[in-house]
C-alpha cells in the first residue's frame, strides 16, 4: 500500500516539475532578451543610489555630530570665559586687599614680643626636657648595669645559696619592696627566688625602656614644635624688619606730640600778649613802628614764630593720629580683631591668591585646548560641507538617470503587457489541467486517509480486545491463587491446631508426628512453589501483552505521523501549485 502511494506521489511530482520547467523555460525565453540589459543597468543604478544614500546619511550624521560638538565647545568657551572673568575680578579684589594690608602691617610690633616670649618658653621647656632625658638615661645605665650583673650569675645549680644574704642596693622604693618580698618567701628554693628576682628586674627594665620610648617620642614632638616656632619666629623677624620703616613714622609723630606740653605751657604767655596787644593788625602804622622799635618786639616775634612752628607740629601729629585711627578702622573692617591674627590671615590670602593663579593657568590651558578643538571642528565642518555639496550634485545626476530609466521601463512594461495578454489563454488552459490533476490527487489522498483511518480503528479494536483478554486472564489467575491460598491457610491452621493438641504428648510422640506430617508440609510447600511459578508465568504473560500493546501504540503513532507528514506534503504541493 505504501509503495503504491509513494509511486503515485513520485509520478505526480515529476509531472509537476516537468510542467513547471517548461513554463519557466518559455517565460525566460520570452523576457530574457528584453529585460536583461535594462535590469542590469537598473540594478547598478539602484546599488549606486543605495551607496550614495548611505554616504549622505553618514555625512549628515557627521555634520550633526560636528554641530553638537561645536555648540558644546562654544558653551564650554562661554563658561570658561565667565569663570576666568570672575577669577580675574576676585584676584583684583584680593590684590587691592593685599595692597591695603601691606600698608597696615606696621602695627605688628607686639607680635614680635609675643613670639620672642614664646621662643623663650620653648627654650626653657627644651632645657627642662634635656635635663629629664639626662636623668632618665643615667637611671637606664644604672639599671642596665644591674641587669647585666643579674644576667650573668656565678651560681651553679648544685651550690647552696642563701637569698637572705643578698644585698639589694636599688633606689626605687617600690622595686626594692618587691625584691624584699621575694626574699621573704622561704617556702621556695633559693634558685626559684633568684629567678623571680631576675624576672621582676627584667620586667621593671622593660617598663623603663617603654617609658623612655614615650619620652623620646614626646621629645621629638617638642623638637618638631620648636622647629615650627623657630620658622614662625624667622618669618616674624622678616615682617618686623619690613615694618620698621613704616613704624618710624608713627614713632616720630608720637615723639613730636611732646611739643603739646610746650604749647599748653606757653598758653598763659600768649593770652597775656593778647590782653596787652588786642587787635594788633588794626593799629596805625606809627604805633606799629613804635612797637617794632620797642624792646618787646623781639619777644613778640619769637613767640609768633614758635607758635607757628608748634601749630605745624600739632597738625602733623593730628594727621599721624588720624592715620592711626584709619588704620585701626580698616583692620576692624577686614575682620581682624587682634593684630596678632594679621600674619596668619595674610598667609591664607597669599595661599588663596596662589591657588587662584594656578587655577587661572589651568583655565587658560583649557581655553587654548577648547579653541583648538573649535578650530578643528570648523575645518571638519568645511570639509563635510564640501563633501555634502559634491554628494548632492552626484545625487542630482543619479536622479536624472533614474528618471530616464523609469521612462524606459514604462515603455518596456507596455510592451510586456501586450505579450502578457497573449499568454493569458495559455495560462487558463494550464490552470484547468492543473485543477484536474490536483482534484485527482486529492481524491487519491482522501482514499489513502480513509484506509489509514480504518486500519487505525481496527488496531484500536484489536488493542481493546487484547486488553480485555489480558484483564480476564489476569483476574482468573488471581482468583485461582486466592482460592489456593485460602485452602493452604485452612490446612495450615488445621495442622497447627493438631500440633498444639499433640504438643502435650511426649517428645517421642511429637517426633513421630513431625515425621508423619513432614511429607504433608513438604507437599504444601511444593504446592505453594507451584502456585508461585504459575503466578510468575502469568506475570510474564502480562508483560508480553503489555509489550505487544506498546508495540501496537508505537505502530499507531507511526501511522499517524506518516499520515500527518503526507498531509503536509499535499498541502505544500497545493500551495506551490496555486
CSV table of C-alpha atoms in Angstrom, one decimal, residues 185-473:
chain,number,residue,atom,x,y,z
A,185,UNK,CA,59.2,33.8,100.7
A,186,UNK,CA,61.0,30.9,102.3
A,187,UNK,CA,58.7,28.2,101.0
A,188,UNK,CA,60.5,28.4,97.6
A,189,UNK,CA,64.0,27.3,96.8
A,190,UNK,CA,66.9,29.7,96.5
A,191,UNK,CA,67.1,29.2,92.8
A,192,UNK,CA,63.3,29.9,92.4
A,193,UNK,CA,63.7,33.1,94.4
A,194,UNK,CA,66.7,34.3,92.3
A,195,UNK,CA,64.8,33.5,89.1
A,196,UNK,CA,61.8,35.5,90.5
A,197,UNK,CA,64.1,38.4,91.3
A,198,UNK,CA,65.6,38.3,87.8
A,199,UNK,CA,62.1,38.3,86.3
A,200,UNK,CA,61.0,41.3,88.3
A,201,UNK,CA,64.1,43.2,87.3
A,202,UNK,CA,63.7,42.4,83.7
A,203,UNK,CA,60.0,43.5,83.8
A,204,UNK,CA,61.0,46.7,85.5
A,205,UNK,CA,63.7,47.3,82.9
A,206,UNK,CA,61.1,46.8,80.1
A,207,UNK,CA,58.7,49.2,81.7
A,208,UNK,CA,61.5,51.8,82.0
A,209,UNK,CA,62.5,51.2,78.4
A,210,UNK,CA,58.9,51.8,77.3
A,211,UNK,CA,58.7,55.0,79.3
A,212,UNK,CA,62.0,56.1,77.6
A,213,UNK,CA,60.4,55.5,74.2
A,214,UNK,CA,57.4,57.6,75.2
A,215,UNK,CA,59.7,60.4,76.4
A,216,UNK,CA,61.7,60.2,73.2
A,217,UNK,CA,58.5,60.5,71.2
A,218,UNK,CA,57.5,63.5,73.3
A,219,UNK,CA,60.9,65.0,72.8
A,220,UNK,CA,60.6,64.5,69.0
A,221,UNK,CA,57.2,66.2,69.1
A,222,UNK,CA,58.7,69.1,71.1
A,223,UNK,CA,61.6,69.5,68.8
A,224,UNK,CA,59.3,69.5,65.8
A,225,UNK,CA,57.1,72.1,67.5
A,226,UNK,CA,60.3,74.0,68.3
A,227,UNK,CA,61.3,74.0,64.7
A,228,UNK,CA,57.9,75.2,63.6
A,229,UNK,CA,58.0,78.0,66.2
A,230,UNK,CA,61.5,78.9,65.0
A,231,UNK,CA,60.4,79.1,61.4
A,232,UNK,CA,57.5,81.3,62.5
A,233,UNK,CA,60.0,83.4,64.5
A,234,UNK,CA,62.1,84.0,61.4
A,235,UNK,CA,59.1,84.9,59.4
A,236,UNK,CA,58.1,87.4,62.2
A,237,UNK,CA,61.6,88.8,62.2
A,238,UNK,CA,61.4,89.4,58.5
A,239,UNK,CA,58.0,91.1,58.8
A,240,UNK,CA,59.3,93.2,61.7
A,241,UNK,CA,62.3,94.3,59.6
A,242,UNK,CA,59.8,95.2,56.8
A,243,UNK,CA,57.5,97.3,59.1
A,244,UNK,CA,60.3,99.2,60.8
A,245,UNK,CA,60.3,101.9,58.2
A,246,UNK,CA,56.5,102.3,58.5
A,247,UNK,CA,56.7,102.2,62.2
A,248,UNK,CA,59.2,105.1,62.4
A,249,UNK,CA,56.6,107.5,61.0
A,250,UNK,CA,54.2,106.8,63.9
A,251,UNK,CA,57.1,106.8,66.4
A,252,UNK,CA,58.3,110.2,65.1
A,253,UNK,CA,54.8,111.5,65.2
A,254,UNK,CA,54.4,110.3,68.8
A,255,UNK,CA,57.7,111.9,69.7
A,256,UNK,CA,56.6,115.2,68.3
A,257,UNK,CA,53.5,115.0,70.3
A,258,UNK,CA,55.6,116.0,73.3
A,259,UNK,CA,55.6,119.6,71.9
A,260,UNK,CA,51.9,119.8,73.1
A,261,UNK,CA,53.2,120.3,76.5
A,262,UNK,CA,55.2,123.3,75.4
A,263,UNK,CA,52.1,124.7,73.7
A,264,UNK,CA,49.9,124.3,76.8
A,265,UNK,CA,52.7,125.6,79.0
A,266,UNK,CA,53.1,128.9,76.9
A,267,UNK,CA,49.3,129.4,76.6
A,268,UNK,CA,49.3,131.8,79.5
A,269,UNK,CA,52.0,133.9,77.8
A,270,UNK,CA,50.0,134.0,74.6
A,271,UNK,CA,46.9,135.0,76.5
A,272,UNK,CA,48.8,137.8,78.3
A,273,UNK,CA,50.1,139.1,75.0
A,274,UNK,CA,46.6,139.1,73.6
A,275,UNK,CA,45.4,141.1,76.6
A,276,UNK,CA,48.3,143.6,76.2
A,277,UNK,CA,48.0,143.9,72.4
A,278,UNK,CA,44.4,143.2,71.3
A,279,UNK,CA,43.6,143.6,67.6
A,280,UNK,CA,47.3,144.3,66.7
A,281,UNK,CA,46.5,144.3,63.0
A,282,UNK,CA,44.2,147.3,63.4
A,283,UNK,CA,46.8,149.5,65.0
A,284,UNK,CA,48.1,152.5,62.9
A,285,UNK,CA,51.4,152.4,61.3
A,286,UNK,CA,53.2,154.7,63.7
A,287,UNK,CA,52.1,152.7,66.6
A,288,UNK,CA,53.3,149.5,64.9
A,289,UNK,CA,56.7,151.3,64.2
A,290,UNK,CA,56.9,152.2,67.8
A,291,UNK,CA,56.2,148.6,68.8
A,292,UNK,CA,58.9,147.4,66.4
A,293,UNK,CA,61.4,149.8,67.9
A,294,UNK,CA,60.3,148.8,71.4
A,295,UNK,CA,62.1,146.1,73.5
A,296,UNK,CA,59.0,143.8,73.3
A,297,UNK,CA,59.1,143.3,69.6
A,298,UNK,CA,61.8,140.6,69.6
A,299,UNK,CA,59.8,138.7,72.2
A,300,UNK,CA,56.6,139.0,70.2
A,301,UNK,CA,58.4,137.9,67.0
A,302,UNK,CA,59.9,134.9,68.8
A,303,UNK,CA,56.6,134.0,70.3
A,304,UNK,CA,54.8,134.2,67.0
A,305,UNK,CA,57.4,132.1,65.2
A,306,UNK,CA,57.4,129.5,67.9
A,307,UNK,CA,53.6,129.5,67.8
A,308,UNK,CA,53.6,128.9,64.0
A,309,UNK,CA,56.2,126.1,64.4
A,310,UNK,CA,54.2,124.5,67.1
A,311,UNK,CA,51.0,124.7,65.1
A,312,UNK,CA,52.7,122.9,62.2
A,313,UNK,CA,53.9,120.2,64.5
A,314,UNK,CA,50.4,119.9,66.0
A,315,UNK,CA,48.9,119.5,62.5
A,316,UNK,CA,51.5,116.8,61.7
A,317,UNK,CA,50.7,115.0,65.0
A,318,UNK,CA,46.9,115.2,64.3
A,319,UNK,CA,47.5,113.8,60.8
A,320,UNK,CA,49.5,110.9,62.3
A,321,UNK,CA,46.8,110.2,64.8
A,322,UNK,CA,44.1,110.3,62.1
A,323,UNK,CA,46.2,107.8,60.0
A,324,UNK,CA,46.5,105.6,63.0
A,325,UNK,CA,42.7,105.7,63.6
A,326,UNK,CA,42.1,105.0,59.9
A,327,UNK,CA,44.5,102.1,60.1
A,328,UNK,CA,42.6,100.6,63.1
A,329,UNK,CA,39.2,101.1,61.4
A,330,UNK,CA,40.5,99.4,58.2
A,331,UNK,CA,41.8,96.4,60.2
A,332,UNK,CA,38.5,96.1,62.0
A,333,UNK,CA,36.6,96.3,58.7
A,334,UNK,CA,38.8,93.4,57.4
A,335,UNK,CA,37.7,91.3,60.3
A,336,UNK,CA,41.0,91.4,62.3
A,337,UNK,CA,40.0,91.9,65.9
A,338,UNK,CA,43.6,91.2,67.1
A,339,UNK,CA,46.6,92.5,65.3
A,340,UNK,CA,48.4,89.2,66.1
A,341,UNK,CA,46.0,87.4,63.7
A,342,UNK,CA,47.0,89.6,60.8
A,343,UNK,CA,50.1,87.5,59.7
A,344,UNK,CA,48.0,84.3,59.6
A,345,UNK,CA,45.3,85.9,57.5
A,346,UNK,CA,47.9,87.4,55.2
A,347,UNK,CA,49.4,83.9,54.7
A,348,UNK,CA,46.0,82.5,54.0
A,349,UNK,CA,45.3,85.2,51.5
A,350,UNK,CA,48.6,84.7,49.8
A,351,UNK,CA,47.9,80.9,49.5
A,352,UNK,CA,44.5,81.6,48.1
A,353,UNK,CA,45.9,84.0,45.6
A,354,UNK,CA,48.5,81.4,44.6
A,355,UNK,CA,45.7,78.9,44.2
A,356,UNK,CA,43.7,81.3,42.0
A,357,UNK,CA,46.8,81.9,39.9
A,358,UNK,CA,47.2,78.1,39.4
A,359,UNK,CA,43.5,77.8,38.6
A,360,UNK,CA,43.9,80.7,36.1
A,361,UNK,CA,46.8,78.9,34.4
A,362,UNK,CA,44.7,75.6,34.2
A,363,UNK,CA,41.7,77.5,32.8
A,364,UNK,CA,43.9,79.3,30.2
A,365,UNK,CA,45.2,75.9,29.1
A,366,UNK,CA,41.7,74.5,28.9
A,367,UNK,CA,40.7,77.6,26.9
A,368,UNK,CA,43.5,77.1,24.5
A,369,UNK,CA,42.6,73.4,24.1
A,370,UNK,CA,38.9,74.4,23.5
A,371,UNK,CA,39.9,76.9,20.9
A,372,UNK,CA,42.0,74.2,19.1
A,373,UNK,CA,39.0,71.9,19.2
A,374,UNK,CA,36.7,74.6,17.8
A,375,UNK,CA,39.2,75.3,15.0
A,376,UNK,CA,39.4,71.6,14.2
A,377,UNK,CA,35.6,71.3,14.2
A,378,UNK,CA,35.3,74.3,11.9
A,379,UNK,CA,37.8,72.7,9.4
A,380,UNK,CA,35.9,69.4,9.7
A,381,UNK,CA,32.6,71.3,9.0
A,382,UNK,CA,34.1,72.9,6.0
A,383,UNK,CA,35.3,69.5,4.7
A,384,UNK,CA,31.9,67.9,5.4
A,385,UNK,CA,30.0,70.7,3.7
A,386,UNK,CA,32.2,70.3,0.6
A,387,UNK,CA,31.5,66.5,0.6
A,388,UNK,CA,27.8,67.1,1.1
A,389,UNK,CA,27.7,69.6,-1.8
A,390,UNK,CA,29.6,67.1,-4.1
A,391,UNK,CA,27.3,64.2,-3.0
A,392,UNK,CA,24.2,66.3,-3.6
A,393,UNK,CA,25.4,67.1,-7.1
A,394,UNK,CA,26.1,63.4,-7.8
A,395,UNK,CA,22.6,62.6,-6.4
A,396,UNK,CA,21.0,65.0,-8.8
A,397,UNK,CA,22.8,63.3,-11.7
A,398,UNK,CA,21.7,59.9,-10.5
A,399,UNK,CA,18.1,61.1,-10.2
A,400,UNK,CA,18.2,62.3,-13.8
A,401,UNK,CA,19.5,58.9,-14.8
A,402,UNK,CA,16.8,57.1,-12.7
A,403,UNK,CA,14.1,59.2,-14.4
A,404,UNK,CA,15.3,58.2,-17.8
A,405,UNK,CA,15.4,54.6,-16.8
A,406,UNK,CA,11.9,54.8,-15.4
A,407,UNK,CA,10.6,56.2,-18.6
A,408,UNK,CA,12.4,53.3,-20.5
A,409,UNK,CA,10.9,50.8,-18.0
A,410,UNK,CA,7.4,52.2,-18.6
A,411,UNK,CA,7.8,51.6,-22.4
A,412,UNK,CA,9.1,48.1,-21.8
A,413,UNK,CA,6.2,47.4,-19.4
A,414,UNK,CA,3.7,48.4,-22.0
A,415,UNK,CA,5.3,46.0,-24.4
A,416,UNK,CA,5.3,43.3,-21.9
A,417,UNK,CA,1.6,43.9,-21.1
A,418,UNK,CA,0.8,43.2,-24.7
A,419,UNK,CA,2.7,40.0,-24.6
A,420,UNK,CA,1.0,39.0,-21.3
A,421,UNK,CA,-2.4,39.4,-22.8
A,422,UNK,CA,-1.4,36.9,-25.4
A,423,UNK,CA,-0.2,34.5,-22.7
A,424,UNK,CA,-3.5,34.6,-20.7
A,425,UNK,CA,-5.2,32.0,-22.8
A,426,UNK,CA,-2.2,29.6,-22.3
A,427,UNK,CA,-2.3,30.2,-18.6
A,428,UNK,CA,-6.1,29.4,-18.5
A,429,UNK,CA,-5.6,26.1,-20.1
A,430,UNK,CA,-2.7,25.3,-17.9
A,431,UNK,CA,-4.8,26.2,-14.9
A,432,UNK,CA,-7.6,23.9,-16.0
A,433,UNK,CA,-5.2,20.9,-16.4
A,434,UNK,CA,-3.6,21.6,-13.1
A,435,UNK,CA,-7.0,21.8,-11.3
A,436,UNK,CA,-8.0,18.4,-12.8
A,437,UNK,CA,-4.7,16.8,-11.7
A,438,UNK,CA,-5.0,18.4,-8.3
A,439,UNK,CA,-8.5,17.1,-7.8
A,440,UNK,CA,-7.4,13.6,-8.8
A,441,UNK,CA,-4.5,13.7,-6.4
A,442,UNK,CA,-6.8,14.9,-3.6
A,443,UNK,CA,-9.2,12.1,-4.3
A,444,UNK,CA,-6.4,9.5,-4.1
A,445,UNK,CA,-5.1,11.1,-0.9
A,446,UNK,CA,-8.6,11.1,0.6
A,447,UNK,CA,-8.9,7.4,-0.2
A,448,UNK,CA,-5.5,6.8,1.4
A,449,UNK,CA,-6.5,8.7,4.5
A,450,UNK,CA,-9.7,6.8,4.8
A,451,UNK,CA,-7.8,3.5,4.5
A,452,UNK,CA,-5.4,4.7,7.2
A,453,UNK,CA,-8.3,5.6,9.5
A,454,UNK,CA,-9.8,2.2,9.0
A,455,UNK,CA,-6.5,0.5,9.8
A,456,UNK,CA,-6.1,2.7,12.9
A,457,UNK,CA,-9.7,1.8,14.1
A,458,UNK,CA,-9.0,-1.9,13.5
A,459,UNK,CA,-5.8,-1.6,15.5
A,460,UNK,CA,-7.6,0.2,18.3
A,461,UNK,CA,-10.3,-2.5,18.4
A,462,UNK,CA,-7.6,-5.2,18.5
A,463,UNK,CA,-5.8,-3.4,21.3
A,464,UNK,CA,-9.0,-3.1,23.3
A,465,UNK,CA,-9.9,-6.8,22.8
A,466,UNK,CA,-6.3,-7.8,23.8
A,467,UNK,CA,-6.6,-5.6,26.9
A,468,UNK,CA,-9.9,-7.3,27.9
A,469,UNK,CA,-8.4,-10.8,27.3
A,470,UNK,CA,-5.4,-9.9,29.4
A,471,UNK,CA,-7.5,-8.5,32.2
A,472,UNK,CA,-9.8,-11.6,32.2
A,473,UNK,CA,-6.8,-14.0,32.3
